[in-house]
Amino acid sequence: MENLYLTALHGMPKLLEIDKAMENFKRGRYSGAFETYYRNNLSTFEALEEGYHNAIDKEQYLANMAEELSGAAAKKVNAEKRRAKKDSVMMEMNLRMVVYVFPAIKKYKGDSTDPLIEALLKYWKQQFPESKISAASFEEIESGFHKKWCYITTAVCETFHKPDDCYELTLLRNYRDGYLSAQPDGPEVIREYYDVAPTIVKRINRMENREVIYLDIWNTFLYPCISMIENHQMEECKDLYIKMVRTLQETYFYTH
């Protein structure tokens, strides 16, 4: 019984030890990387589930597990001295939770699944009050890769003959799926973008000076946004992102 408890407890921090987590979070790689991650941690989920069934105080049992994992994340973040580096590690920890840890727990579908997720969200919030992560399934996340993401950025990059997995697109996608989607108004900002972006791109593509237009979008919005992300100015990038949507919507979406 004690060995079962310790197996689950010691396995919790290991859920955050993910090789090439960011690198594999892209279309064509995520599915295989997630399956490998799930198999590698299955013994932890099994021990956790069996321990949950045997625990007298199930709430405290899950609290101990959640504290162990969130505490391990806090240790990694607090090990960094510079604010910019702390923010970078914090964003990485959030992404690992949202993209790997929660989907894997949901995939296991045990009796402990829902209460464990609730406990993890509670203790994660205690360690990181500014964090606003939520739990999604693997299917929900994977489905996003089959949509036409980043319409405007993709159109600009294609104009400059950049591939779909170029540095700029990857950086902006990670920003969108990591920082922006975790903000209180993030999902609404993203939804608004995808409501208007396809029409904006279609109208620009019909124009003879479309390359000039895309170059202006790059210089005015996208390149500054990329620089802001690289310098950990996440909120400033969000403001510029919103300004880009509003400006392009007014110029190319509405009929005048």
CSV table of C-alpha atoms in Angstrom, one decimal:
chain,number,residue,atom,x,y,z
A,1,MET,CA,0.0,0.0,0.0
A,2,GLU,CA,2.8,2.4,1.0
A,3,ASN,CA,4.8,1.4,-2.1
A,4,LEU,CA,1.7,2.2,-4.3
A,5,TYR,CA,1.4,5.6,-2.7
A,6,LEU,CA,5.1,6.4,-3.2
A,7,THR,CA,5.0,5.2,-6.8
A,8,ALA,CA,2.2,7.6,-7.6
A,9,LEU,CA,3.7,10.5,-5.5
A,10,HIS,CA,7.2,10.1,-7.1
A,11,GLY,CA,5.7,9.9,-10.5
A,12,MET,CA,3.9,13.2,-10.3
A,13,PRO,CA,6.9,15.5,-10.9
A,14,LYS,CA,8.0,13.2,-13.8
A,15,LEU,CA,4.8,14.1,-15.6
A,16,LEU,CA,6.5,17.5,-16.3
A,17,GLU,CA,9.7,15.9,-17.7
A,18,ILE,CA,8.9,15.9,-21.4
A,19,ASP,CA,11.6,15.7,-24.0
A,20,LYS,CA,11.2,18.3,-26.8
A,21,ALA,CA,7.7,19.4,-25.5
A,22,MET,CA,7.6,22.6,-27.5
A,23,GLU,CA,9.4,21.2,-30.6
A,24,ASN,CA,6.9,18.3,-30.9
A,25,PHE,CA,3.8,20.5,-30.4
A,26,LYS,CA,3.1,20.9,-34.0
A,27,ARG,CA,1.1,19.2,-36.8
A,28,GLY,CA,2.5,15.9,-37.7
A,29,ARG,CA,4.4,15.4,-34.5
A,30,TYR,CA,2.1,16.0,-31.6
A,31,SER,CA,0.0,12.8,-31.9
A,32,GLY,CA,3.1,10.5,-31.8
A,33,ALA,CA,4.8,12.6,-29.1
A,34,PHE,CA,1.6,12.5,-27.0
A,35,GLU,CA,1.2,8.7,-27.3
A,36,THR,CA,4.8,8.2,-26.3
A,37,TYR,CA,4.3,10.4,-23.3
A,38,TYR,CA,1.2,8.6,-22.3
A,39,ARG,CA,2.8,5.2,-22.5
A,40,ASN,CA,5.9,6.4,-20.5
A,41,ASN,CA,3.7,7.6,-17.7
A,42,LEU,CA,1.0,4.9,-17.7
A,43,SER,CA,2.4,3.2,-14.6
A,44,THR,CA,2.0,6.5,-12.7
A,45,PHE,CA,-1.6,6.8,-13.7
A,46,GLU,CA,-2.3,3.2,-12.8
A,47,ALA,CA,-0.7,3.5,-9.4
A,48,LEU,CA,-2.5,6.8,-8.8
A,49,GLU,CA,-5.9,5.2,-9.7
A,50,GLU,CA,-5.4,2.2,-7.5
A,51,GLY,CA,-4.1,4.3,-4.6
A,52,TYR,CA,-7.2,6.5,-5.0
A,53,HIS,CA,-9.5,3.5,-4.6
A,54,ASN,CA,-7.7,2.4,-1.5
A,55,ALA,CA,-7.3,5.8,0.1
A,56,ILE,CA,-9.5,6.5,3.1
A,57,ASP,CA,-9.3,10.3,2.6
A,58,LYS,CA,-9.5,10.5,-1.1
A,59,GLU,CA,-9.5,14.3,-1.2
A,60,GLN,CA,-6.3,14.5,0.8
A,61,TYR,CA,-4.7,11.8,-1.3
A,62,LEU,CA,-5.3,13.8,-4.5
A,63,ALA,CA,-4.2,17.1,-2.7
A,64,ASN,CA,-0.9,15.4,-1.9
A,65,MET,CA,-0.5,14.4,-5.5
A,66,ALA,CA,-1.4,17.8,-6.9
A,67,GLU,CA,0.9,19.6,-4.4
A,68,GLU,CA,3.8,17.3,-5.4
A,69,LEU,CA,3.4,18.2,-9.1
A,70,SER,CA,2.8,21.9,-8.7
A,71,GLY,CA,5.6,22.2,-6.2
A,72,ALA,CA,8.0,20.6,-8.7
A,73,ALA,CA,7.0,23.2,-11.3
A,74,ALA,CA,7.4,26.0,-8.9
A,75,LYS,CA,10.9,24.8,-8.0
A,76,LYS,CA,11.9,24.9,-11.7
A,77,VAL,CA,10.4,28.4,-12.1
A,78,ASN,CA,12.0,29.8,-8.9
A,79,ALA,CA,15.4,28.4,-9.8
A,80,GLU,CA,15.6,31.2,-12.4
A,81,LYS,CA,16.9,34.5,-11.2
A,82,ARG,CA,16.0,36.8,-14.1
A,83,ARG,CA,12.3,37.8,-14.5
A,84,ALA,CA,12.4,37.2,-18.3
A,85,LYS,CA,13.7,33.7,-17.8
A,86,LYS,CA,11.2,33.0,-15.1
A,87,ASP,CA,8.4,34.0,-17.4
A,88,SER,CA,9.8,31.8,-20.2
A,89,VAL,CA,9.9,28.7,-17.9
A,90,MET,CA,6.5,29.5,-16.5
A,91,MET,CA,5.0,29.5,-20.1
A,92,GLU,CA,6.8,26.2,-20.7
A,93,MET,CA,5.3,24.7,-17.6
A,94,ASN,CA,1.8,25.9,-18.5
A,95,LEU,CA,2.1,24.4,-22.0
A,96,ARG,CA,3.3,21.1,-20.6
A,97,MET,CA,0.3,20.9,-18.3
A,98,VAL,CA,-2.2,21.9,-21.0
A,99,VAL,CA,-0.8,19.9,-23.9
A,100,TYR,CA,0.5,16.8,-22.2
A,101,VAL,CA,-0.4,16.3,-18.5
A,102,PHE,CA,-4.2,17.1,-18.6
A,103,PRO,CA,-4.9,15.3,-21.9
A,104,ALA,CA,-3.0,12.2,-20.6
A,105,ILE,CA,-5.0,12.2,-17.4
A,106,LYS,CA,-8.2,12.5,-19.4
A,107,LYS,CA,-7.2,9.7,-21.7
A,108,TYR,CA,-6.8,7.3,-18.7
A,109,LYS,CA,-10.4,7.8,-17.8
A,110,GLY,CA,-10.2,6.5,-14.2
A,111,ASP,CA,-12.5,7.3,-11.3
A,112,SER,CA,-9.7,9.7,-10.1
A,113,THR,CA,-9.6,11.6,-13.4
A,114,ASP,CA,-12.0,14.5,-12.7
A,115,PRO,CA,-11.2,15.0,-9.1
A,116,LEU,CA,-7.5,14.9,-9.8
A,117,ILE,CA,-7.8,17.5,-12.5
A,118,GLU,CA,-9.8,19.7,-10.1
A,119,ALA,CA,-7.0,19.3,-7.5
A,120,LEU,CA,-4.3,20.0,-10.0
A,121,LEU,CA,-6.0,23.2,-11.2
A,122,LYS,CA,-6.5,24.3,-7.5
A,123,TYR,CA,-2.9,23.8,-6.4
A,124,TRP,CA,-1.4,25.1,-9.7
A,125,LYS,CA,-3.4,28.3,-9.1
A,126,GLN,CA,-2.0,28.5,-5.6
A,127,GLN,CA,1.6,28.2,-6.8
A,128,PHE,CA,1.0,30.5,-9.9
A,129,PRO,CA,-1.8,33.0,-9.1
A,130,GLU,CA,-1.4,34.7,-12.6
A,131,SER,CA,-1.8,31.4,-14.4
A,132,LYS,CA,-5.2,30.7,-16.0
A,133,ILE,CA,-4.7,27.2,-17.5
A,134,SER,CA,-7.6,24.8,-18.2
A,135,ALA,CA,-7.9,21.1,-19.0
A,136,ALA,CA,-8.6,19.9,-22.5
A,137,SER,CA,-8.5,16.4,-24.0
A,138,PHE,CA,-6.1,15.1,-26.6
A,139,GLU,CA,-8.8,15.1,-29.2
A,140,GLU,CA,-9.7,18.7,-28.6
A,141,ILE,CA,-6.1,19.8,-29.0
A,142,GLU,CA,-5.3,17.6,-31.9
A,143,SER,CA,-8.3,18.8,-33.8
A,144,GLY,CA,-6.8,22.3,-33.9
A,145,PHE,CA,-4.0,21.1,-36.1
A,146,HIS,CA,-6.5,20.2,-38.8
A,147,LYS,CA,-7.9,23.7,-39.1
A,148,LYS,CA,-6.4,26.4,-41.2
A,149,TRP,CA,-4.5,28.2,-38.5
A,150,CYS,CA,-2.9,31.7,-38.7
A,151,TYR,CA,-4.5,32.8,-42.0
A,152,ILE,CA,-2.9,36.2,-42.2
A,153,THR,CA,0.5,35.2,-40.9
A,154,THR,CA,0.5,32.1,-43.3
A,155,ALA,CA,-0.4,34.3,-46.2
A,156,VAL,CA,2.4,36.8,-45.4
A,157,CYS,CA,5.0,34.0,-45.0
A,158,GLU,CA,3.9,32.3,-48.2
A,159,THR,CA,4.4,35.6,-50.0
A,160,PHE,CA,8.0,35.6,-48.7
A,161,HIS,CA,8.4,31.8,-49.6
A,162,LYS,CA,8.6,30.7,-46.0
A,163,PRO,CA,7.5,27.1,-45.2
A,164,ASP,CA,4.6,26.2,-43.0
A,165,ASP,CA,6.9,25.2,-40.1
A,166,CYS,CA,9.1,28.3,-40.4
A,167,TYR,CA,10.4,29.9,-37.2
A,168,GLU,CA,8.0,32.9,-37.4
A,169,LEU,CA,4.8,30.8,-37.8
A,170,THR,CA,5.9,28.3,-35.1
A,171,LEU,CA,6.6,31.1,-32.6
A,172,LEU,CA,3.3,32.8,-33.2
A,173,ARG,CA,1.4,29.6,-33.1
A,174,ASN,CA,3.0,28.7,-29.8
A,175,TYR,CA,2.2,32.2,-28.5
A,176,ARG,CA,-1.4,31.8,-29.5
A,177,ASP,CA,-1.8,28.3,-28.0
A,178,GLY,CA,0.2,29.0,-24.9
A,179,TYR,CA,0.0,32.5,-23.6
A,180,LEU,CA,-2.9,34.1,-25.5
A,181,SER,CA,-5.3,31.2,-25.1
A,182,ALA,CA,-4.7,31.2,-21.4
A,183,GLN,CA,-5.8,34.8,-20.9
A,184,PRO,CA,-9.3,35.6,-19.7
A,185,ASP,CA,-10.3,37.2,-23.1
A,186,GLY,CA,-7.8,35.1,-25.1
A,187,PRO,CA,-10.3,32.6,-26.6
A,188,GLU,CA,-12.6,35.4,-27.7
A,189,VAL,CA,-9.7,37.3,-29.3
A,190,ILE,CA,-8.7,34.2,-31.2
A,191,ARG,CA,-12.3,33.4,-32.2
A,192,GLU,CA,-12.8,36.9,-33.5
A,193,TYR,CA,-9.5,36.6,-35.6
A,194,TYR,CA,-10.7,33.4,-37.2
A,195,ASP,CA,-14.1,34.8,-37.9
A,196,VAL,CA,-12.7,37.6,-40.1
A,197,ALA,CA,-9.2,36.5,-41.2
A,198,PRO,CA,-10.3,34.2,-44.1
A,199,THR,CA,-12.3,37.0,-45.7
A,200,ILE,CA,-9.4,39.5,-45.2
A,201,VAL,CA,-6.9,37.2,-46.9
A,202,LYS,CA,-9.2,36.4,-49.8
A,203,ARG,CA,-9.8,40.2,-50.5
A,204,ILE,CA,-6.1,41.0,-50.2
A,205,ASN,CA,-5.2,38.1,-52.6
A,206,ARG,CA,-7.4,39.6,-55.2
A,207,MET,CA,-5.5,42.9,-55.2
A,208,GLU,CA,-2.6,43.6,-57.6
A,209,ASN,CA,-0.5,45.2,-54.9
A,210,ARG,CA,-1.0,42.3,-52.4
A,211,GLU,CA,2.7,41.8,-51.9
A,212,VAL,CA,3.1,45.4,-50.9
A,213,ILE,CA,0.1,45.0,-48.5
A,214,TYR,CA,1.6,41.8,-46.9
A,215,LEU,CA,5.0,43.5,-46.6
A,216,ASP,CA,3.3,46.4,-44.7
A,217,ILE,CA,1.5,43.9,-42.4
A,218,TRP,CA,4.8,42.2,-41.7
A,219,ASN,CA,6.6,45.5,-40.9
A,220,THR,CA,3.7,47.0,-38.9
A,221,PHE,CA,2.4,44.1,-37.0
A,222,LEU,CA,4.0,40.6,-37.3
A,223,TYR,CA,7.7,41.4,-37.0
A,224,PRO,CA,7.1,43.7,-34.0
A,225,CYS,CA,5.0,40.9,-32.4
A,226,ILE,CA,7.7,38.3,-32.9
A,227,SER,CA,10.3,40.7,-31.3
A,228,MET,CA,8.0,41.2,-28.4
A,229,ILE,CA,7.6,37.5,-27.8
A,230,GLU,CA,11.3,37.0,-28.0
A,231,ASN,CA,11.7,39.7,-25.4
A,232,HIS,CA,8.9,38.2,-23.2
A,233,GLN,CA,6.6,41.2,-23.7
A,234,MET,CA,3.6,39.0,-23.9
A,235,GLU,CA,0.9,41.6,-23.0
A,236,GLU,CA,2.4,44.1,-25.5
A,237,CYS,CA,2.2,41.5,-28.2
A,238,LYS,CA,-1.4,40.8,-27.3
A,239,ASP,CA,-2.3,44.5,-27.6
A,240,LEU,CA,-0.6,44.7,-31.0
A,241,TYR,CA,-2.3,41.5,-32.1
A,242,ILE,CA,-5.7,43.0,-31.3
A,243,LYS,CA,-4.8,46.2,-33.1
A,244,MET,CA,-3.8,44.2,-36.2
A,245,VAL,CA,-7.2,42.4,-36.2
A,246,ARG,CA,-9.1,45.7,-35.8
A,247,THR,CA,-7.1,47.6,-38.4
A,248,LEU,CA,-7.3,44.8,-41.1
A,249,GLN,CA,-11.0,44.2,-40.3
A,250,GLU,CA,-11.8,47.9,-40.9
A,251,THR,CA,-9.7,48.1,-44.0
A,252,TYR,CA,-10.4,44.8,-45.8
A,253,PHE,CA,-13.4,43.0,-44.1
A,254,TYR,CA,-16.1,45.6,-44.2
A,255,THR,CA,-17.5,47.0,-47.4
A,256,HIS,CA,-17.2,50.8,-47.7
